[in-house]
Short mmCIF file of C-alpha atoms and ligand atoms in Angstrom, two decimals:
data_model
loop_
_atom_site.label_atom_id
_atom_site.label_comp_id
_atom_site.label_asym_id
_atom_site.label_seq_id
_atom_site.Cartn_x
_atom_site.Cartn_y
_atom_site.Cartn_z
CA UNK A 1 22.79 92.65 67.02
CA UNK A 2 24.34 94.52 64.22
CA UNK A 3 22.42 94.36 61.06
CA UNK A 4 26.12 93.15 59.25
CA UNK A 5 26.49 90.45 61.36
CA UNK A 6 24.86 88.00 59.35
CA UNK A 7 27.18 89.20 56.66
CA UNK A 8 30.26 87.95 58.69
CA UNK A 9 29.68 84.07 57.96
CA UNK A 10 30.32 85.12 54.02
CA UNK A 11 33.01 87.63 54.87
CA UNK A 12 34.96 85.19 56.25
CA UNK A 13 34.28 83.26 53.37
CA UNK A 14 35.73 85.67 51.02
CA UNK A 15 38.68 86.29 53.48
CA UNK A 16 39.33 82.19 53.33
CA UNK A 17 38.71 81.78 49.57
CA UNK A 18 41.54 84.80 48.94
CA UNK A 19 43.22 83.29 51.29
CA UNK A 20 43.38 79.83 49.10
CA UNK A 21 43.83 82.16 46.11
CA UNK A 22 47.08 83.59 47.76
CA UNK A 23 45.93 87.17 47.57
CA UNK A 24 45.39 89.79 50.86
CA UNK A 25 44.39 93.30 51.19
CA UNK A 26 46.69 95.61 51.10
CA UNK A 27 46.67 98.93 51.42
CA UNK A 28 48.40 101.35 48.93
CA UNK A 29 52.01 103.59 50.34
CA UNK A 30 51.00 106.28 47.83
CA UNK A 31 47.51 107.07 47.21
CA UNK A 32 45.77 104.95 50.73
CA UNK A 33 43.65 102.91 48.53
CA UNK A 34 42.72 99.14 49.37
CA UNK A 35 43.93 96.62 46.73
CA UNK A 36 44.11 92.58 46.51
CA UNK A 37 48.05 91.74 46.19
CA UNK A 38 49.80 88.27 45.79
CA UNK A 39 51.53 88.43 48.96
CA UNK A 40 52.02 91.35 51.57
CA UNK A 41 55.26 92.09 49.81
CA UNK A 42 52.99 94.66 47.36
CA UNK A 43 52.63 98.18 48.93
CA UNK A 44 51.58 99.99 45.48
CA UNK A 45 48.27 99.38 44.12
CA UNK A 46 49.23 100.47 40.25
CA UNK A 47 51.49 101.39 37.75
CA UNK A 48 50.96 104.88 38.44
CA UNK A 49 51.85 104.73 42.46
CA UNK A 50 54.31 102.51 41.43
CA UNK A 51 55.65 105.02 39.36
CA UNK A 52 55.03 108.07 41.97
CA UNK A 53 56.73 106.12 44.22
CA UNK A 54 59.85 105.28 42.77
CA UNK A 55 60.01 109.25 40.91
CA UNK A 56 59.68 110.28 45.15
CA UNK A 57 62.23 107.41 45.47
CA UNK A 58 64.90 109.01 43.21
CA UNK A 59 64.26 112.65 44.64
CA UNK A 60 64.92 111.78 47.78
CA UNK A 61 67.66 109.68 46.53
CA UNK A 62 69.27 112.45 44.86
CA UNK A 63 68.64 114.81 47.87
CA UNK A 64 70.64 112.36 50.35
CA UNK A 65 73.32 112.43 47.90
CA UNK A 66 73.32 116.35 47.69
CA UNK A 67 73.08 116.57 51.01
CA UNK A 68 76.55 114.05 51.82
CA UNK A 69 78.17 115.82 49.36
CA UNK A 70 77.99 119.25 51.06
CA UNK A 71 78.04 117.53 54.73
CA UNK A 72 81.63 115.73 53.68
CA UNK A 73 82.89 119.20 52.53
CA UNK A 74 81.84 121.13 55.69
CA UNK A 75 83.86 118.20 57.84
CA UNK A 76 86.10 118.52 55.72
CA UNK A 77 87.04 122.60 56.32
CA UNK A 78 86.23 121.93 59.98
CA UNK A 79 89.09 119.62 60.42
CA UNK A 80 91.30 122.07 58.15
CA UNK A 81 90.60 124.41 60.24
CA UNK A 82 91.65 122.31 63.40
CA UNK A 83 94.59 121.19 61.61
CA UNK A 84 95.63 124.57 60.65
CA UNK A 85 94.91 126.24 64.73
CA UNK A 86 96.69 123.14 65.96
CA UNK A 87 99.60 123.90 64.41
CA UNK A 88 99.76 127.41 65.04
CA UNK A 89 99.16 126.02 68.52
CA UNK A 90 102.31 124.48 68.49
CA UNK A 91 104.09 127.12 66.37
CA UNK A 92 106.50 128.53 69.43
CA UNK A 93 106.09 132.16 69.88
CA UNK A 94 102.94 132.44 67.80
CA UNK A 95 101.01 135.32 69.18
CA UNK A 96 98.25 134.20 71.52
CA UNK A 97 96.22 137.06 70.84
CA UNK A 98 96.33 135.98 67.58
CA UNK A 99 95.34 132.41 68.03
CA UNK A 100 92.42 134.18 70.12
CA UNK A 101 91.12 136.00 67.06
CA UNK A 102 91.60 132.66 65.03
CA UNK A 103 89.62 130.76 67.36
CA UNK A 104 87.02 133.23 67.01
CA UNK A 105 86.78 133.15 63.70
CA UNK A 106 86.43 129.13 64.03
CA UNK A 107 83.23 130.07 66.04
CA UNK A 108 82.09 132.17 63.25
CA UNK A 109 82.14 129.96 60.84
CA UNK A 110 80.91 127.14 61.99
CA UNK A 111 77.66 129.42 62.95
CA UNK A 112 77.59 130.50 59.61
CA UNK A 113 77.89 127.26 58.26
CA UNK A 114 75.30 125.83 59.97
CA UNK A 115 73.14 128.35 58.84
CA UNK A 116 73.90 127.95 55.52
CA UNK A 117 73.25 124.36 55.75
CA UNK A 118 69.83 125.01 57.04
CA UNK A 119 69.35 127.55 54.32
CA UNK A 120 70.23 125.06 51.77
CA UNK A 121 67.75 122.42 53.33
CA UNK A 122 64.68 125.20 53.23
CA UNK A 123 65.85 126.03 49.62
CA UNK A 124 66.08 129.39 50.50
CA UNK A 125 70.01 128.73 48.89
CA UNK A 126 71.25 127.02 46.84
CA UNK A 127 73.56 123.47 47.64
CA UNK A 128 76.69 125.61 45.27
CA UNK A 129 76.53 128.78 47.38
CA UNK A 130 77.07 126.69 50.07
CA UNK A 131 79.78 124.65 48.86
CA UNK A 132 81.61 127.95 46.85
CA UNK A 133 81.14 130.11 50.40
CA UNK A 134 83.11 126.28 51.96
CA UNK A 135 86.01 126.97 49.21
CA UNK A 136 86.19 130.55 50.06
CA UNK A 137 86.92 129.87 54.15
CA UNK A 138 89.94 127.42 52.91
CA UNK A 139 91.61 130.89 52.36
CA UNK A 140 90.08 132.96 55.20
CA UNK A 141 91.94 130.48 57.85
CA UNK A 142 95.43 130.12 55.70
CA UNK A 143 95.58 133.86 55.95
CA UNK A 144 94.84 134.16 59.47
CA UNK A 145 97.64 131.16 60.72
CA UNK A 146 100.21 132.36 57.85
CA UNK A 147 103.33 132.80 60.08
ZN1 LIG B 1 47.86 103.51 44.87
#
């Protein structure tokens, strides 16, 4: 028999009387620690995780928002880019050689813009060079379906 067991009959005790008290243990999202709360509904044991949290809160807030911003442009030049080789596609007697090399350069980019998004994400650039480099591709496929 494990010397703590006599200890249980008051544990439970304790657990009860909190219980009656309306408080629980809970155990703190930011720094692990265990903390009586009112109700399960607290995660953060103190001002200070509670103001970690919501500073990690905002940063990752701001990083979504970053993040949809450059996303919405690159759909956005993917379907210009569709638009643009459908209707050289449909231009009659548009070269098909042509519409080859555009396609090709369709590949390209979208490699290179998925690599640029991932270099973003590491930080290794920056969310602007990405979205001036998006700009700059509006008038690489103009000039290659100008006919
Ligand atoms: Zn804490």
């Amino acid at each position: 028999m494990s010397a703590y067991a006599s200890l249980y009959p008051l544990i439970t005790y304790y657990l009860n009387r909190l219980n009656d008290w309306g408080l629980c243990f809970q155990h703190c999202k930011v720094c692990g620690k265990y903390f009586l709360a009112k109700s399960q509904r607290y995660e953060l044991c103190s001002d200070k995780c509670r103001k970690a949290q919501a500073l990690q809160n905002k940063r990752e807030f701001d990083e979504r928002t970053r993040e949809n911003h450059y996303d919405l442009l690159y759909k956005n030049e993917c379907q210009n880019w569709l638009n643009k080789i459908n209707r050289a596609k449909n231009t009659s007697g548009f070269p098909a050689d042509r519409l080859e090399n555009i396609q090709a350069a369709f590949a390209d980019f979208k490699k290179e813009a998925l690599q640029q998004k991932r270099a973003v994400k590491t930080g290794t650039a920056s969310p602007k060079e990405f979205t001036d480099w998006l700009y700059q591709q509006s008038n690489v496929i103009v000039e290659l379906t100008d006919y």
